[in-house]
CSV table of C-alpha atoms and ligand atoms in Angstrom, one decimal:
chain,number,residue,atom,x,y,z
I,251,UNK,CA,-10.7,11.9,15.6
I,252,UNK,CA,-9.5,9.1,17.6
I,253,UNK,CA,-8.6,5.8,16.1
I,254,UNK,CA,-10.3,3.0,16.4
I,255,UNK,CA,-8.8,0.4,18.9
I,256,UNK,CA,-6.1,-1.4,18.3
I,257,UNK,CA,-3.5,-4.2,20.0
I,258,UNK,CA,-0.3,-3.3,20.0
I,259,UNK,CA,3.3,-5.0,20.0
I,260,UNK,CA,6.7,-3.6,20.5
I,261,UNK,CA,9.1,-6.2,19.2
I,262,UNK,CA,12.4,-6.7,20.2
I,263,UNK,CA,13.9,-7.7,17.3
I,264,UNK,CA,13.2,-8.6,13.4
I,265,UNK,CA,12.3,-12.3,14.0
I,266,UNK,CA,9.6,-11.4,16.7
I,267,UNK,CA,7.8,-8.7,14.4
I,268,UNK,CA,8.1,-10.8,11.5
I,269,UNK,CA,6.7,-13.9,13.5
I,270,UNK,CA,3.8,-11.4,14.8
I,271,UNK,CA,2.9,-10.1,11.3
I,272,UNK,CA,3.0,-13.6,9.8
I,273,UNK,CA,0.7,-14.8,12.5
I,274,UNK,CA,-1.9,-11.4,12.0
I,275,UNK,CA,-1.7,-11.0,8.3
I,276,UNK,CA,-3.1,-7.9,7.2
I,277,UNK,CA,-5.0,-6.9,10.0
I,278,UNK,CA,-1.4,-6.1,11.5
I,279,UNK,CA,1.0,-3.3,10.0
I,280,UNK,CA,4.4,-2.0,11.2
I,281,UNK,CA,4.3,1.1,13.1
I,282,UNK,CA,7.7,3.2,12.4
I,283,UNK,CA,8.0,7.0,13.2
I,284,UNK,CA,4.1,6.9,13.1
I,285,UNK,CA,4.3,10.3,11.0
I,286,UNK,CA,2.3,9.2,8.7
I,287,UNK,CA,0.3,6.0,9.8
I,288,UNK,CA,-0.7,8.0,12.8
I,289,UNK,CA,-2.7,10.5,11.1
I,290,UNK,CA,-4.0,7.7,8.6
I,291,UNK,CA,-4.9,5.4,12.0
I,292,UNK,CA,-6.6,9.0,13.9
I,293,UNK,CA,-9.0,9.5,10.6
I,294,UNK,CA,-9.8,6.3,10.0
I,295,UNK,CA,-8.0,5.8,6.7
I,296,UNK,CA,-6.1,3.4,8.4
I,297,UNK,CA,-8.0,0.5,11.3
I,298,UNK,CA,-5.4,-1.8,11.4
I,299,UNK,CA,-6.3,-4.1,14.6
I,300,UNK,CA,-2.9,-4.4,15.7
I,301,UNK,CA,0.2,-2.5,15.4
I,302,UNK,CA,3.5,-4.1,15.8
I,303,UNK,CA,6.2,-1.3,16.4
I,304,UNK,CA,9.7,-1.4,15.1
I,305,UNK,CA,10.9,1.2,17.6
I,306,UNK,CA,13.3,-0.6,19.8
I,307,UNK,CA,14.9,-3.2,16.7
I,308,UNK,CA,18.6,-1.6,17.0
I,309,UNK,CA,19.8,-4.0,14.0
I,310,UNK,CA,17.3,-1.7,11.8
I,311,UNK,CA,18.9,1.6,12.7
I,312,UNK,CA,21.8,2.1,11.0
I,313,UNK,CA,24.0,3.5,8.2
I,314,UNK,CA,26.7,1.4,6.6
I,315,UNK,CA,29.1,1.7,3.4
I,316,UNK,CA,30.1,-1.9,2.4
I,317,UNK,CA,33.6,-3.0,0.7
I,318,UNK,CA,31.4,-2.7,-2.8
I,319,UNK,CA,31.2,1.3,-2.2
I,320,UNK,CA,27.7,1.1,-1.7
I,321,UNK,CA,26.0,2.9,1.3
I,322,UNK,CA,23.3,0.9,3.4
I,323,UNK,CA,20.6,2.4,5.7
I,324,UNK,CA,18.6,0.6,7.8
I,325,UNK,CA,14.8,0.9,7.3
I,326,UNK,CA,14.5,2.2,11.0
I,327,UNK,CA,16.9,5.1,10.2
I,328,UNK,CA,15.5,8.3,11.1
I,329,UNK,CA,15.2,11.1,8.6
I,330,UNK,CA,17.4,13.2,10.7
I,331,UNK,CA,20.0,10.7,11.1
I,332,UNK,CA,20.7,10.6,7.4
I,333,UNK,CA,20.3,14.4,7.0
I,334,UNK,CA,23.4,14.5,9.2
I,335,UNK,CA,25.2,11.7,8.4
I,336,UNK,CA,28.6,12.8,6.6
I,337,UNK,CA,28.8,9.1,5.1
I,338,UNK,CA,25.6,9.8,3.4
I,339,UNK,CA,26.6,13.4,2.6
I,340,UNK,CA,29.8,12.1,0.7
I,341,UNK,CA,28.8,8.7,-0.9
I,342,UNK,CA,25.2,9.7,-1.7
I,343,UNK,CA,25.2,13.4,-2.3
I,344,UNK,CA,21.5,13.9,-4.1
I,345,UNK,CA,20.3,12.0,-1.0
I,346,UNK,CA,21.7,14.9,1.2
I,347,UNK,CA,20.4,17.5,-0.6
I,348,UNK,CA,16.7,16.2,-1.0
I,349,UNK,CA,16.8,15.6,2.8
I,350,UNK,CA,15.8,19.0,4.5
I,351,UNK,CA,12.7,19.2,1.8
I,352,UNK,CA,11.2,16.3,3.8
I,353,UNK,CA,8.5,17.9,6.2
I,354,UNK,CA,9.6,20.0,9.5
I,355,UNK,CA,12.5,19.2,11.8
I,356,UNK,CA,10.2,17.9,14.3
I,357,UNK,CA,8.8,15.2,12.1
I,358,UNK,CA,12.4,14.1,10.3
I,359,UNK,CA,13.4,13.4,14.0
I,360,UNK,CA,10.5,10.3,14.0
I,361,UNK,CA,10.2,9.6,10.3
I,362,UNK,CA,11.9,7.2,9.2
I,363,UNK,CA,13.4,5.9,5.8
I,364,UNK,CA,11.8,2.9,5.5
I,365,UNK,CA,8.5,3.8,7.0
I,366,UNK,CA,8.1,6.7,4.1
I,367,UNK,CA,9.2,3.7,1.1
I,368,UNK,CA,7.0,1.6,2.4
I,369,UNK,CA,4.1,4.4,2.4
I,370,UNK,CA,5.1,5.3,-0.7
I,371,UNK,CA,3.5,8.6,-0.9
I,372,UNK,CA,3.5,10.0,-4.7
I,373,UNK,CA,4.4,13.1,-3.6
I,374,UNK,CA,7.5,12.0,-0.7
I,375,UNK,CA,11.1,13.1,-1.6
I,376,UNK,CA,12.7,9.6,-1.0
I,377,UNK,CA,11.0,7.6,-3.5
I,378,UNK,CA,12.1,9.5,-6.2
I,379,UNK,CA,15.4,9.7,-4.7
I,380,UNK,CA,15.4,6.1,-4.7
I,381,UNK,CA,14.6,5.8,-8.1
I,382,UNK,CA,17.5,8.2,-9.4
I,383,UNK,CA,19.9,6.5,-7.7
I,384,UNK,CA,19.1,2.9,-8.2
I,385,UNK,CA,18.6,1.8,-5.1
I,386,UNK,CA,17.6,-1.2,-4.2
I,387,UNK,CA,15.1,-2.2,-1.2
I,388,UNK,CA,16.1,-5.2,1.1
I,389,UNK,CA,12.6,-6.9,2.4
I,390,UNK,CA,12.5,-9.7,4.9
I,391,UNK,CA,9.4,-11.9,5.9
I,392,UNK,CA,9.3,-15.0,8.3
I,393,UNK,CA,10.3,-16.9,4.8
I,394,UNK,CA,12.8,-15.3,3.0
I,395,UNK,CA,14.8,-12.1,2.3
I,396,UNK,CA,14.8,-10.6,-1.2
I,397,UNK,CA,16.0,-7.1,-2.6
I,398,UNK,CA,13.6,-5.3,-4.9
I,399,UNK,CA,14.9,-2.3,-7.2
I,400,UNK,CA,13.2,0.8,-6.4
I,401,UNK,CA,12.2,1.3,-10.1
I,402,UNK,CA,10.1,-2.4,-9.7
I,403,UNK,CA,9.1,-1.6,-5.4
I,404,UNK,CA,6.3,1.4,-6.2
I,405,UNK,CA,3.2,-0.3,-8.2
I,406,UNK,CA,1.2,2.4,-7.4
I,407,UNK,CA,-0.7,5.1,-5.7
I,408,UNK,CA,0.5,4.4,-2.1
I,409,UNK,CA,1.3,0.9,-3.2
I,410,UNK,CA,4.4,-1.1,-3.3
I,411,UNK,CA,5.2,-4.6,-3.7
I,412,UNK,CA,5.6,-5.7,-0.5
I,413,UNK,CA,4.2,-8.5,0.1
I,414,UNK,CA,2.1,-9.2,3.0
I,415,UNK,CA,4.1,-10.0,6.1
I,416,UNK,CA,7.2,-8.3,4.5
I,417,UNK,CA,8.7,-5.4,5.9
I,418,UNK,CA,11.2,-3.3,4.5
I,419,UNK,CA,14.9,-3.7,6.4
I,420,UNK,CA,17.4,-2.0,4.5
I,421,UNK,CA,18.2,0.3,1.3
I,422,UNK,CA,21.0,-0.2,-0.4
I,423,UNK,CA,22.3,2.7,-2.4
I,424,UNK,CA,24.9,1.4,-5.3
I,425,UNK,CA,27.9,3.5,-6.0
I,426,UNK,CA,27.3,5.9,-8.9
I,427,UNK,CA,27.0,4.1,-12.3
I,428,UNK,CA,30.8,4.4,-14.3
I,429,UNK,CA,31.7,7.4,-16.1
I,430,UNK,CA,34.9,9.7,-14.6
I,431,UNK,CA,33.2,12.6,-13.0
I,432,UNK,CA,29.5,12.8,-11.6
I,433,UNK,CA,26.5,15.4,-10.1
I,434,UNK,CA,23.5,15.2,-9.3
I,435,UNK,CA,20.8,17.7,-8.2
I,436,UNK,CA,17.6,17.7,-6.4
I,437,UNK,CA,15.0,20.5,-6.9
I,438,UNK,CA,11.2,21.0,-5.8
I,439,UNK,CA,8.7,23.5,-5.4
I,440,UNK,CA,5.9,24.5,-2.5
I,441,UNK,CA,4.1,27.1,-1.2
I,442,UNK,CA,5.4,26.7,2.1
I,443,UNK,CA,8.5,25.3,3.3
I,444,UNK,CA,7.8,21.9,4.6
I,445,UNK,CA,4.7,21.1,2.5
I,446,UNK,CA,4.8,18.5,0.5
I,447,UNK,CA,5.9,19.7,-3.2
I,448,UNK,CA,3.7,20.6,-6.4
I,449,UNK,CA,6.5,19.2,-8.1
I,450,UNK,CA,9.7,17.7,-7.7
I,451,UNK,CA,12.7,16.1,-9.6
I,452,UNK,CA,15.8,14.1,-8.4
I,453,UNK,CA,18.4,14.3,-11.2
I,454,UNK,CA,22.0,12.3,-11.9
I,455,UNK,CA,24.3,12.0,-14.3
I,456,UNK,CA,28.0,11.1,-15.2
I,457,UNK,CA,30.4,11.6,-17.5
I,458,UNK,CA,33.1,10.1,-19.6
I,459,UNK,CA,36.8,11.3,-19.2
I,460,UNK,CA,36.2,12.9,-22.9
I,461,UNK,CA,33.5,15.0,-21.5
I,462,UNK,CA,30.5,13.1,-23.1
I,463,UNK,CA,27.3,12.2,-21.0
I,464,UNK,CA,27.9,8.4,-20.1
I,465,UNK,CA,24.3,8.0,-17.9
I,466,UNK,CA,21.9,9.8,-16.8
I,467,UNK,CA,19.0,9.1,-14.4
I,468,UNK,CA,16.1,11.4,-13.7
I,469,UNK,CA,13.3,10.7,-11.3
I,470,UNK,CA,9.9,13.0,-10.8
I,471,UNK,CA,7.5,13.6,-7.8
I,472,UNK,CA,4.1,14.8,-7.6
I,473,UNK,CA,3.5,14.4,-11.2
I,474,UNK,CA,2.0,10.7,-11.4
I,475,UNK,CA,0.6,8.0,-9.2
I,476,UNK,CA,4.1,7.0,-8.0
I,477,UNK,CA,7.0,8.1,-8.6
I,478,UNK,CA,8.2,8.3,-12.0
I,479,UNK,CA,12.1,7.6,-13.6
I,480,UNK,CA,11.6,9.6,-17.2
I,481,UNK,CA,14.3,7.2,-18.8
I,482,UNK,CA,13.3,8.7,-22.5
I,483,UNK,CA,14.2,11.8,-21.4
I,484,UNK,CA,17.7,10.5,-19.1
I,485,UNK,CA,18.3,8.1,-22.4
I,486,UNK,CA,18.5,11.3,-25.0
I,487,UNK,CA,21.2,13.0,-22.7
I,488,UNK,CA,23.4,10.1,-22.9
I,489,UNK,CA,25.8,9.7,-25.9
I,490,UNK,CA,27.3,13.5,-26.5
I,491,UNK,CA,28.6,16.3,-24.3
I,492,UNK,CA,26.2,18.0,-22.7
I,493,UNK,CA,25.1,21.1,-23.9
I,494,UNK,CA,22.0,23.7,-23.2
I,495,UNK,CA,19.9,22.4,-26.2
I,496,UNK,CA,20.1,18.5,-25.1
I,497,UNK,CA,18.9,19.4,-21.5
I,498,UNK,CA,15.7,21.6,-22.8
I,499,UNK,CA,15.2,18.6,-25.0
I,500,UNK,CA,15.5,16.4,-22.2
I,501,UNK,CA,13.1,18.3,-19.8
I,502,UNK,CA,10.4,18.6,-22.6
I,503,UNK,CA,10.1,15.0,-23.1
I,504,UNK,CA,10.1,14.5,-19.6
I,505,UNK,CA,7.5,16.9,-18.7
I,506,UNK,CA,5.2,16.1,-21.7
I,507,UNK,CA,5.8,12.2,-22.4
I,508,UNK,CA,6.9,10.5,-19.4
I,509,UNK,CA,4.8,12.2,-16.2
I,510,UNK,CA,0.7,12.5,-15.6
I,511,UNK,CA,-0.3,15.0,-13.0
I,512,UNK,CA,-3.5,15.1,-11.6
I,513,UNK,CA,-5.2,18.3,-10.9
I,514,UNK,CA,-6.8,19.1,-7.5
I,515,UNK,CA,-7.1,21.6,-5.0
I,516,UNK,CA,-3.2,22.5,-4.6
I,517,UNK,CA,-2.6,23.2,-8.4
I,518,UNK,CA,-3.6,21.8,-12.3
I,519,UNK,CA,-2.6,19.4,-14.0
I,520,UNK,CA,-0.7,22.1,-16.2
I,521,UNK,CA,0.9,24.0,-14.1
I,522,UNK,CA,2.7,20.9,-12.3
I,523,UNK,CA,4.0,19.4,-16.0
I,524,UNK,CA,4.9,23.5,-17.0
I,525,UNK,CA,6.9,23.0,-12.9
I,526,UNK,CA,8.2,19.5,-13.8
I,527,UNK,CA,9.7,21.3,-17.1
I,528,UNK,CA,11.3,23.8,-15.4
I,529,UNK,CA,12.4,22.1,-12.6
I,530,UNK,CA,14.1,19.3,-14.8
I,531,UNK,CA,16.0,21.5,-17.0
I,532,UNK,CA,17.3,23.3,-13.6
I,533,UNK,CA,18.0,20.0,-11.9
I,534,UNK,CA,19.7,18.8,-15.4
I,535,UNK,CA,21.7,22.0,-15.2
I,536,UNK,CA,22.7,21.8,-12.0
I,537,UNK,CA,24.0,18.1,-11.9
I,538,UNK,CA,26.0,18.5,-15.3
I,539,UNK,CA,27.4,21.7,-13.6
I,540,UNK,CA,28.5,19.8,-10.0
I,541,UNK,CA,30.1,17.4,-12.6
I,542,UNK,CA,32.3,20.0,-14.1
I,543,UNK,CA,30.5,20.3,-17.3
I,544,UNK,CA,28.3,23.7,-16.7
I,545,UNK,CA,25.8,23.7,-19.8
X,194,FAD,C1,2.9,17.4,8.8
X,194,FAD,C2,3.6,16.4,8.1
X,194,FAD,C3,4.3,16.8,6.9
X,194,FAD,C4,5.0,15.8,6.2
X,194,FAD,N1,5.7,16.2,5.1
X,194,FAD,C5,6.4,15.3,4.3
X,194,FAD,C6,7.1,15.8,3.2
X,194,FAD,O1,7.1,16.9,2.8
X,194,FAD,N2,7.7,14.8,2.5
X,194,FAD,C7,7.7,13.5,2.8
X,194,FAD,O2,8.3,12.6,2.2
X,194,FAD,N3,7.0,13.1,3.9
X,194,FAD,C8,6.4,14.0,4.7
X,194,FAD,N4,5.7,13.5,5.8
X,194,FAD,C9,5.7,12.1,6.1
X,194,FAD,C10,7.0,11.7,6.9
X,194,FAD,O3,8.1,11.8,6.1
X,194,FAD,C11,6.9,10.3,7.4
X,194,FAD,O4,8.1,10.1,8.2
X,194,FAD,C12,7.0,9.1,6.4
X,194,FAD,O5,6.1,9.3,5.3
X,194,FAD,C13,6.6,7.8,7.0
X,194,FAD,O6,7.7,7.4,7.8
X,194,FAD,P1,7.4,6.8,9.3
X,194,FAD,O7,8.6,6.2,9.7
X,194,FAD,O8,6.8,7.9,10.1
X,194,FAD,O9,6.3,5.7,8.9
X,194,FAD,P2,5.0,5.3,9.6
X,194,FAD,O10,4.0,6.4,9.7
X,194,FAD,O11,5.2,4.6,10.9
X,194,FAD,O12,4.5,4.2,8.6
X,194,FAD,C14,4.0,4.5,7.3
X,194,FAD,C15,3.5,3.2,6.6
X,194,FAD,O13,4.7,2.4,6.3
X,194,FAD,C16,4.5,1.1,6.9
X,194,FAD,N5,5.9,0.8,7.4
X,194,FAD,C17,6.7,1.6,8.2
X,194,FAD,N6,7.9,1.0,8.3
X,194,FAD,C18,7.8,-0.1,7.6
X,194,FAD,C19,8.8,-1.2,7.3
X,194,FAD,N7,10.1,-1.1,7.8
X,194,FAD,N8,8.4,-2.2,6.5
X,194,FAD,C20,7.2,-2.2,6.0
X,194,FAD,N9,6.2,-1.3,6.2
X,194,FAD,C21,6.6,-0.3,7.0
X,194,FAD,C22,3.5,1.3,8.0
X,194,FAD,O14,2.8,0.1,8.4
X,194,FAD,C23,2.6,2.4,7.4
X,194,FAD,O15,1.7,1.7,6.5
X,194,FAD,C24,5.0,14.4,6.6
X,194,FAD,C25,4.3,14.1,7.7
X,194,FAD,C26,3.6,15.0,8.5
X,194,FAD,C27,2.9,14.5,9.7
């Protein structure tokens, strides 16, 4: 298929796209790495009459870590970028690890961070990734700028709360929450490499300098209509040293309370809650044993 016609603008910088979406509305969408909104435009899930292309804004390529300790990426960061980037690796560790899950090589090269938040696919790596570590979104129309916490920016099955005329310019990825030591883990699982996952979980926690679990965060993929943050299972690790026990009890409520997988043609609806179980307690394990607390 071919899609159907469409103008298009390459702007120059944010101002210029952000004047051209206000003045198009909805008929107009961003066009990022096109990895996704390509496909969508070539069958016809997507006929947006006018693209407006981010490609060549430099100020929306970039990653930063501010005096705060937090690390900033600009939405027109390319997968690939951030896979490599040894700022990333070191202040946002989970982030480096869920990184070479995402697709092919090829297509990390075009992706790009913002385009897949903003496309908020239930089954994408980043959104969950997002979600575990707190992040927050920076969004900029013609009007105003405003931040939006991941757990608030995905309403939805491909749906986010961007508003119309909003794009997406930066993530902002807080230092990890207090607590003396930390670790985090990301798991998924697919048939293939480079598929996108029957399940997936992005998992962090720290602890006190007694030892005892002082936050935990745990976000799902492919289990729900967005992504999911299970905070009743995150909530029951915190409070006591970790132990083997707390982070079985922890995936169990996560995988039965807190997630609602759909069945179709890739797998049920139980076998991705009995994957989310078994991926959680892993993830769990892991993270508590990157911390120095091996359960
Ligand atoms: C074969 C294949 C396999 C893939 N496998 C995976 C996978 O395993 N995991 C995964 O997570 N992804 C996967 N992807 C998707 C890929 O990661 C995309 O890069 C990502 O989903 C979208 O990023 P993009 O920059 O290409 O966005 P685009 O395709 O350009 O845009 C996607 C949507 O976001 C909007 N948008 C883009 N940028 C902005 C912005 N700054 N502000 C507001 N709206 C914006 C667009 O208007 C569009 O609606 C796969 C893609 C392909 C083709």
């Amino acid at each position: 298929m071919k899609p159907a016609p469409f103008a298009y603008h390459r702007a120059a910088t944010i101002d210029e796209a952000l004047a051209l979406l206000a003045e198009h509305g909805r008929e107009a969408k961003p066009l990022a790495g096109g990895q996704s909104l390509i496909p969508a435009m070539n069958f016809r899930l997507a006929t947006p009459a006018m693209l407006v292309d981010l490609n060549a804004i430099g100020d929306l390529a970039y990653v930063r870590s501010d005096d705060g300790g937090a690390i900033r990426l600009g939405a027109m960061t390319r997968h690939r970028t951030v896979e490599r980037s040894d700022e990333v690796a070191r202040a946002a560790p989970l982030l480096h690890e869920a990184m070479p899950w995402i697709a092919h090589p090829a297509i990390r090269t075009r992706g790009t961070i913002g385009g897949s938040l903003a496309h908020a696919d239930p089954a994408a790596e980043l959104p969950a990734v997002m979600l575990a570590l707190d992040a927050r979104v920076g969004v900029r129309s013609r009007q105003r700028a405003r931040e939006i916490a991941a757990a608030e920016f995905f309403t939805g099955l491909f749906s986010t709360a961007l508003e119309p005329g909003e794009i997406v310019t930066e993530i902002v990825i807080p230092p990890p929450d207090g607590g003396a030591r930390h670790g985090s883990a990301f798991l998924e699982f697919s048939r293939r490499h480079g598929d996108f996952a029957l399940a997936g979980v992005a998992a962090s926690v720290a602890l006190d300098d007694r030892g005892r679990c002082s936050s935990a965060r745990i976000a799902l993929l492919s289990v729900g209509d967005r992504p999911l943050l299970a905070t009743e299972a995150a909530n029951a690790l915190v409070g006591p040293p970790p132990s083997r026990d707390a982070v079985r009890a922890a995936a169990a409520i996560a995988a039965e309370r807190e997630i609602d997988p759909s069945t179709d043609i890739h797998a049920s609806s139980r076998y991705r809650r009995q994957l989310a179980s078994v991926l959680t307690r892993r993830a769990l394990e892991r993270a508590f044993a990157r911390a120095g607390a091996p359960v």
